[in-house]
Amino acid sequence: MIQPIKRLGQNFLRDPNTIRKIVDSLEASAGDRVIEIGPGTGALTGLLAERFEDFSAIEVDERAVEYLSTQMPNVRVVLGDVLKINWPEMAEGASGGRISVIGNLPYYITSQILFGLLDAAPHIQEAVIMMQYEVAARLVARPRTKEYGILSVAVQLACTPKLLFPVSKNVFYPKPDVRSAIVRLEFQPQPESMPRAPEAGTPATQVDSKLLRRVIRTAFNQRRKTLRNSLSSVLGEFGKNLPDGLESKRAEELSPQDFVELTLYLQETI
Ligand code: SAM
């Protein structure tokens, strides 16, 4: 066994029932490519390798990679930082060109891992991930709630998130300070090409993803203000007023789709 390192978010799962429930949450078929983030001492890894032939895991801690190579010599465990993973490359040659991702995440980088997966959406089939309960609640939050924010909108535009079940602190060693939850993200097959900003003079058909992210961030960064105020700089840049009905609304009142429509409206050339 290895001594857990707090800095790496190492809280190891101990309970066989919870482990089975998490692995059962993957809907991937036996022939699909499955990748585990942060196998640690292999709580989920053994069962995953039994179920999926095309399976590998990415772990940043050399000690854990070494430990797994002796405990599970037939499992492919790659030493590396998940934040540097090129997901489209990982999906090359996978069945349907898409991968399934699973992991009891290191909580200190949950958002970064999530945004990395969202950016690679066309190459991902599903993701079953354990995260802090409060973050899970933000992912699935509906408009007009205090949990609804940038993460909710970004995630709900890229995939369908479901909070499957909470996980008690007591099933980990060491016991974490926070509660956890399992979330499943289901991605729809998408066209490979990234949405592009329209050429001047042509109608906007696809949303400019960079502008969309900027609109969402700017609106939520001052979530107490009305959109007329919070988005004033973006609106000024595009020489536009808000469409009727939006002036006195706040970011939390807009659905994810409303943000797409607002961005398309800004993109439209007059
Ligand atoms: N899967 C194991 C379990 O459930 O018991 C370990 C989960 S533990 C919460 C998170 C794991 O992610 C640790 O093994 C940690 O070393 C690993 N990790 C932390 N940062 C990482 C990174 N940047 N890239 C890859 N793995 C990382």
Short mmCIF file of C-alpha atoms and ligand atoms in Angstrom, two decimals:
data_model
loop_
_atom_site.label_atom_id
_atom_site.label_comp_id
_atom_site.label_asym_id
_atom_site.label_seq_id
_atom_site.Cartn_x
_atom_site.Cartn_y
_atom_site.Cartn_z
CA MET A 1 0.00 0.00 0.00
CA ILE A 2 1.17 3.58 -0.48
CA GLN A 3 0.91 6.47 1.98
CA PRO A 4 -1.79 8.90 0.68
CA ILE A 5 -0.57 12.38 -0.34
CA LYS A 6 -3.08 15.15 0.40
CA ARG A 7 -1.64 17.50 -2.24
CA LEU A 8 -2.56 14.96 -4.96
CA GLY A 9 -6.14 14.66 -3.71
CA GLN A 10 -5.50 11.07 -2.62
CA ASN A 11 -8.52 9.69 -0.78
CA PHE A 12 -8.76 6.02 -1.60
CA LEU A 13 -12.06 4.16 -1.85
CA ARG A 14 -12.44 1.30 0.59
CA ASP A 15 -15.98 -0.03 0.20
CA PRO A 16 -16.61 -2.85 -2.34
CA ASN A 17 -20.33 -1.97 -2.68
CA THR A 18 -19.60 1.65 -3.55
CA ILE A 19 -16.88 0.55 -5.97
CA ARG A 20 -19.26 -1.83 -7.74
CA LYS A 21 -22.00 0.80 -7.89
CA ILE A 22 -19.63 3.31 -9.51
CA VAL A 23 -18.35 0.85 -12.12
CA ASP A 24 -21.94 -0.30 -12.81
CA SER A 25 -22.82 3.33 -13.64
CA LEU A 26 -20.79 3.16 -16.84
CA GLU A 27 -23.09 2.26 -19.71
CA ALA A 28 -20.21 1.44 -22.09
CA SER A 29 -20.24 -1.93 -23.87
CA ALA A 30 -17.50 -4.51 -23.36
CA GLY A 31 -15.79 -3.50 -26.65
CA ASP A 32 -15.68 0.25 -25.90
CA ARG A 33 -12.51 2.10 -24.95
CA VAL A 34 -12.56 3.07 -21.28
CA ILE A 35 -10.05 5.36 -19.59
CA GLU A 36 -9.71 5.83 -15.85
CA ILE A 37 -8.43 9.10 -14.40
CA GLY A 38 -6.32 8.66 -11.25
CA PRO A 39 -6.44 4.92 -10.44
CA GLY A 40 -4.41 5.41 -7.24
CA THR A 41 -4.13 2.03 -5.55
CA GLY A 42 -6.61 0.52 -7.99
CA ALA A 43 -9.96 0.50 -6.15
CA LEU A 44 -11.94 0.77 -9.42
CA THR A 45 -9.17 -0.44 -11.73
CA GLY A 46 -9.38 -4.20 -11.22
CA LEU A 47 -13.09 -4.38 -11.91
CA LEU A 48 -12.80 -2.03 -14.90
CA ALA A 49 -10.00 -4.09 -16.45
CA GLU A 50 -12.11 -7.24 -15.98
CA ARG A 51 -15.07 -5.69 -17.81
CA PHE A 52 -13.35 -3.74 -20.59
CA GLU A 53 -10.65 -5.15 -22.80
CA ASP A 54 -9.68 -1.76 -24.27
CA PHE A 55 -8.90 -0.20 -20.90
CA SER A 56 -6.16 2.07 -19.61
CA ALA A 57 -5.57 4.41 -16.69
CA ILE A 58 -3.66 7.67 -16.24
CA GLU A 59 -1.96 8.37 -12.91
CA VAL A 60 0.41 11.18 -11.94
CA ASP A 61 1.90 9.51 -8.85
CA GLU A 62 4.89 7.33 -9.75
CA ARG A 63 4.48 5.29 -6.56
CA ALA A 64 0.92 4.34 -7.54
CA VAL A 65 1.98 3.40 -11.09
CA GLU A 66 4.74 1.22 -9.64
CA TYR A 67 2.34 -0.35 -7.11
CA LEU A 68 -0.24 -1.14 -9.81
CA SER A 69 2.38 -2.63 -12.10
CA THR A 70 3.07 -5.26 -9.44
CA GLN A 71 -0.53 -5.76 -8.28
CA MET A 72 -2.18 -5.69 -11.73
CA PRO A 73 0.61 -6.44 -14.23
CA ASN A 74 -1.82 -6.90 -17.13
CA VAL A 75 -3.44 -3.47 -16.78
CA ARG A 76 -2.13 -0.55 -18.84
CA VAL A 77 -1.38 2.28 -16.43
CA VAL A 78 0.24 5.36 -17.95
CA LEU A 79 2.29 7.77 -15.84
CA GLY A 80 1.04 11.25 -16.70
CA ASP A 81 -0.90 14.37 -15.81
CA VAL A 82 -4.57 14.17 -16.84
CA LEU A 83 -4.57 17.91 -17.56
CA LYS A 84 -2.02 17.34 -20.33
CA ILE A 85 -3.96 14.52 -21.96
CA ASN A 86 -4.95 15.01 -25.58
CA TRP A 87 -8.44 13.44 -25.48
CA PRO A 88 -9.00 13.44 -29.27
CA GLU A 89 -5.74 11.48 -29.64
CA MET A 90 -6.84 9.05 -26.92
CA ALA A 91 -10.04 8.43 -28.89
CA GLU A 92 -8.26 7.56 -32.14
CA GLY A 93 -9.13 4.00 -33.13
CA ALA A 94 -11.74 3.62 -30.37
CA SER A 95 -15.05 2.04 -31.33
CA GLY A 96 -17.21 4.83 -32.79
CA GLY A 97 -14.22 7.20 -32.39
CA ARG A 98 -15.35 8.02 -28.85
CA ILE A 99 -14.18 7.03 -25.38
CA SER A 100 -15.77 6.53 -21.98
CA VAL A 101 -14.06 8.15 -19.03
CA ILE A 102 -14.33 7.18 -15.38
CA GLY A 103 -12.62 8.42 -12.25
CA ASN A 104 -12.73 9.25 -8.61
CA LEU A 105 -11.29 12.69 -9.37
CA PRO A 106 -8.59 14.53 -7.50
CA TYR A 107 -10.88 17.32 -6.25
CA TYR A 108 -8.28 20.10 -6.49
CA ILE A 109 -8.55 20.01 -10.30
CA THR A 110 -12.19 18.94 -10.84
CA SER A 111 -13.19 22.02 -12.89
CA GLN A 112 -10.09 21.87 -15.08
CA ILE A 113 -10.69 18.18 -15.82
CA LEU A 114 -14.36 18.90 -16.59
CA PHE A 115 -13.56 21.76 -18.97
CA GLY A 116 -10.97 19.54 -20.69
CA LEU A 117 -13.67 16.91 -21.27
CA LEU A 118 -16.19 19.51 -22.49
CA ASP A 119 -13.65 20.83 -25.01
CA ALA A 120 -13.24 17.28 -26.31
CA ALA A 121 -17.01 16.59 -26.37
CA PRO A 122 -17.12 15.07 -29.90
CA HIS A 123 -14.65 12.40 -28.76
CA ILE A 124 -16.37 11.47 -25.51
CA GLN A 125 -19.28 9.07 -25.15
CA GLU A 126 -19.83 9.30 -21.41
CA ALA A 127 -18.02 10.20 -18.21
CA VAL A 128 -18.76 8.72 -14.79
CA ILE A 129 -16.99 10.83 -12.23
CA MET A 130 -16.85 11.29 -8.50
CA MET A 131 -16.60 14.86 -7.31
CA GLN A 132 -17.40 17.01 -4.33
CA TYR A 133 -21.19 16.94 -3.75
CA GLU A 134 -21.53 20.73 -4.03
CA VAL A 135 -19.81 20.72 -7.44
CA ALA A 136 -22.11 17.91 -8.62
CA ALA A 137 -25.10 20.02 -7.53
CA ARG A 138 -23.78 22.93 -9.62
CA LEU A 139 -23.44 20.74 -12.71
CA VAL A 140 -27.12 19.78 -12.67
CA ALA A 141 -28.51 23.08 -11.29
CA ARG A 142 -31.53 24.70 -12.96
CA PRO A 143 -31.87 28.44 -13.67
CA ARG A 144 -32.96 30.69 -10.76
CA THR A 145 -31.14 28.65 -8.11
CA LYS A 146 -28.05 29.71 -6.20
CA GLU A 147 -26.08 26.71 -7.52
CA TYR A 148 -26.73 27.70 -11.16
CA GLY A 149 -23.66 29.29 -12.73
CA ILE A 150 -20.88 29.07 -15.33
CA LEU A 151 -20.25 25.37 -14.72
CA SER A 152 -23.97 24.50 -15.01
CA VAL A 153 -24.38 26.34 -18.32
CA ALA A 154 -21.11 25.08 -19.85
CA VAL A 155 -21.78 21.47 -18.87
CA GLN A 156 -25.47 21.44 -19.84
CA LEU A 157 -24.67 22.86 -23.29
CA ALA A 158 -22.08 20.15 -23.99
CA CYS A 159 -23.78 17.09 -22.49
CA THR A 160 -26.55 15.77 -20.26
CA PRO A 161 -25.41 15.54 -16.64
CA LYS A 162 -27.14 13.33 -14.06
CA LEU A 163 -26.35 13.25 -10.36
CA LEU A 164 -26.60 9.50 -9.73
CA PHE A 165 -25.99 9.10 -5.98
CA PRO A 166 -24.19 10.68 -3.01
CA VAL A 167 -21.13 8.97 -1.54
CA SER A 168 -20.43 9.04 2.20
CA LYS A 169 -17.12 10.32 3.60
CA ASN A 170 -16.82 7.04 5.50
CA VAL A 171 -15.98 4.90 2.47
CA PHE A 172 -12.61 6.63 1.93
CA TYR A 173 -9.17 6.44 3.50
CA PRO A 174 -8.23 8.99 4.61
CA LYS A 175 -11.72 10.37 5.28
CA PRO A 176 -12.14 13.60 3.22
CA ASP A 177 -13.50 16.87 4.66
CA VAL A 178 -16.29 17.06 2.07
CA ARG A 179 -19.19 14.90 0.87
CA SER A 180 -19.01 13.37 -2.59
CA ALA A 181 -21.34 12.36 -5.41
CA ILE A 182 -21.25 10.35 -8.60
CA VAL A 183 -22.24 12.18 -11.75
CA ARG A 184 -22.75 10.67 -15.19
CA LEU A 185 -22.28 12.92 -18.22
CA GLU A 186 -23.82 11.67 -21.45
CA PHE A 187 -22.47 13.19 -24.66
CA GLN A 188 -24.30 13.11 -27.98
CA PRO A 189 -22.33 12.27 -31.13
CA GLN A 190 -21.35 15.62 -32.68
CA PRO A 191 -19.70 16.82 -35.87
CA GLU A 192 -15.92 16.97 -35.48
CA SER A 193 -15.45 20.57 -36.64
CA MET A 194 -15.39 23.30 -34.02
CA PRO A 195 -18.03 26.04 -34.44
CA ARG A 196 -16.49 29.03 -36.20
CA ALA A 197 -17.30 32.71 -36.12
CA PRO A 198 -19.24 33.68 -39.25
CA GLU A 199 -17.53 35.61 -42.03
CA ALA A 200 -18.60 39.26 -42.26
CA GLY A 201 -21.75 39.57 -44.33
CA THR A 202 -22.87 35.97 -43.95
CA PRO A 203 -25.66 34.88 -41.62
CA ALA A 204 -24.61 33.31 -38.33
CA THR A 205 -25.55 29.66 -38.36
CA GLN A 206 -23.18 28.27 -35.76
CA VAL A 207 -22.43 29.79 -32.44
CA ASP A 208 -18.92 31.14 -31.88
CA SER A 209 -17.87 29.02 -28.90
CA LYS A 210 -15.24 31.49 -27.66
CA LEU A 211 -17.73 34.36 -27.66
CA LEU A 212 -20.33 32.14 -26.00
CA ARG A 213 -17.93 31.30 -23.17
CA ARG A 214 -17.08 34.98 -22.78
CA VAL A 215 -20.76 35.99 -22.59
CA ILE A 216 -21.47 33.31 -19.97
CA ARG A 217 -18.43 34.25 -17.86
CA THR A 218 -19.02 37.99 -18.08
CA ALA A 219 -22.70 37.66 -17.16
CA PHE A 220 -22.05 35.39 -14.16
CA ASN A 221 -19.00 37.30 -12.92
CA GLN A 222 -21.44 40.01 -11.82
CA ARG A 223 -24.43 37.78 -11.22
CA ARG A 224 -26.23 40.30 -8.95
CA LYS A 225 -26.33 42.89 -11.74
CA THR A 226 -28.84 43.04 -14.58
CA LEU A 227 -27.53 41.87 -17.96
CA ARG A 228 -27.67 45.45 -19.25
CA ASN A 229 -24.94 46.31 -16.71
CA SER A 230 -22.98 43.07 -16.48
CA LEU A 231 -22.71 42.74 -20.27
CA SER A 232 -22.29 46.47 -21.06
CA SER A 233 -18.69 46.14 -22.28
CA VAL A 234 -19.46 43.19 -24.62
CA LEU A 235 -22.59 44.93 -25.94
CA GLY A 236 -20.61 48.15 -26.52
CA GLU A 237 -18.00 46.25 -28.49
CA PHE A 238 -20.69 44.84 -30.80
CA GLY A 239 -22.60 48.16 -30.92
CA LYS A 240 -25.82 46.45 -29.80
CA ASN A 241 -28.49 46.72 -27.15
CA LEU A 242 -29.94 43.64 -25.53
CA PRO A 243 -32.95 42.08 -27.26
CA ASP A 244 -36.36 42.99 -25.78
CA GLY A 245 -37.05 41.43 -22.42
CA LEU A 246 -33.44 40.71 -21.44
CA GLU A 247 -32.40 44.18 -20.20
CA SER A 248 -33.57 43.76 -16.64
CA LYS A 249 -32.82 40.04 -16.30
CA ARG A 250 -29.88 38.57 -14.41
CA ALA A 251 -27.56 35.80 -15.61
CA GLU A 252 -29.18 33.20 -13.37
CA GLU A 253 -32.55 33.71 -15.11
CA LEU A 254 -31.24 32.63 -18.54
CA SER A 255 -31.34 28.99 -19.61
CA PRO A 256 -28.24 27.51 -21.30
CA GLN A 257 -30.07 27.81 -24.64
CA ASP A 258 -30.84 31.50 -23.93
CA PHE A 259 -27.08 32.12 -23.71
CA VAL A 260 -26.62 30.50 -27.13
CA GLU A 261 -29.36 32.68 -28.62
CA LEU A 262 -27.91 35.82 -27.08
CA THR A 263 -24.48 34.97 -28.52
CA LEU A 264 -25.96 34.32 -31.97
CA TYR A 265 -27.71 37.70 -31.75
CA LEU A 266 -24.35 39.39 -31.00
CA GLN A 267 -22.69 37.54 -33.89
CA GLU A 268 -25.35 38.66 -36.38
CA THR A 269 -24.10 41.36 -38.67
CA ILE A 270 -26.55 44.21 -39.26
N1 SAM B 1 -9.21 5.84 -7.99
C1 SAM B 1 -8.63 5.73 -6.66
C2 SAM B 1 -9.70 5.38 -5.67
O1 SAM B 1 -10.88 5.57 -5.98
O2 SAM B 1 -9.36 4.93 -4.58
C3 SAM B 1 -7.90 7.04 -6.27
C4 SAM B 1 -8.75 8.27 -6.28
S1 SAM B 1 -7.97 9.69 -5.56
C5 SAM B 1 -9.36 10.64 -5.07
C6 SAM B 1 -7.41 10.65 -6.97
C7 SAM B 1 -6.25 10.04 -7.75
O3 SAM B 1 -5.88 10.94 -8.80
C8 SAM B 1 -4.99 9.82 -6.94
O4 SAM B 1 -4.48 8.54 -7.18
C9 SAM B 1 -4.00 10.89 -7.45
O5 SAM B 1 -2.65 10.52 -7.37
C10 SAM B 1 -4.46 11.03 -8.88
N2 SAM B 1 -4.12 12.33 -9.47
C11 SAM B 1 -3.98 13.53 -8.85
N3 SAM B 1 -3.67 14.50 -9.71
C12 SAM B 1 -3.60 13.90 -10.93
C13 SAM B 1 -3.28 14.37 -12.24
N4 SAM B 1 -3.00 15.66 -12.47
N5 SAM B 1 -3.29 13.48 -13.26
C14 SAM B 1 -3.57 12.17 -13.05
N6 SAM B 1 -3.88 11.67 -11.83
C15 SAM B 1 -3.89 12.51 -10.78
#
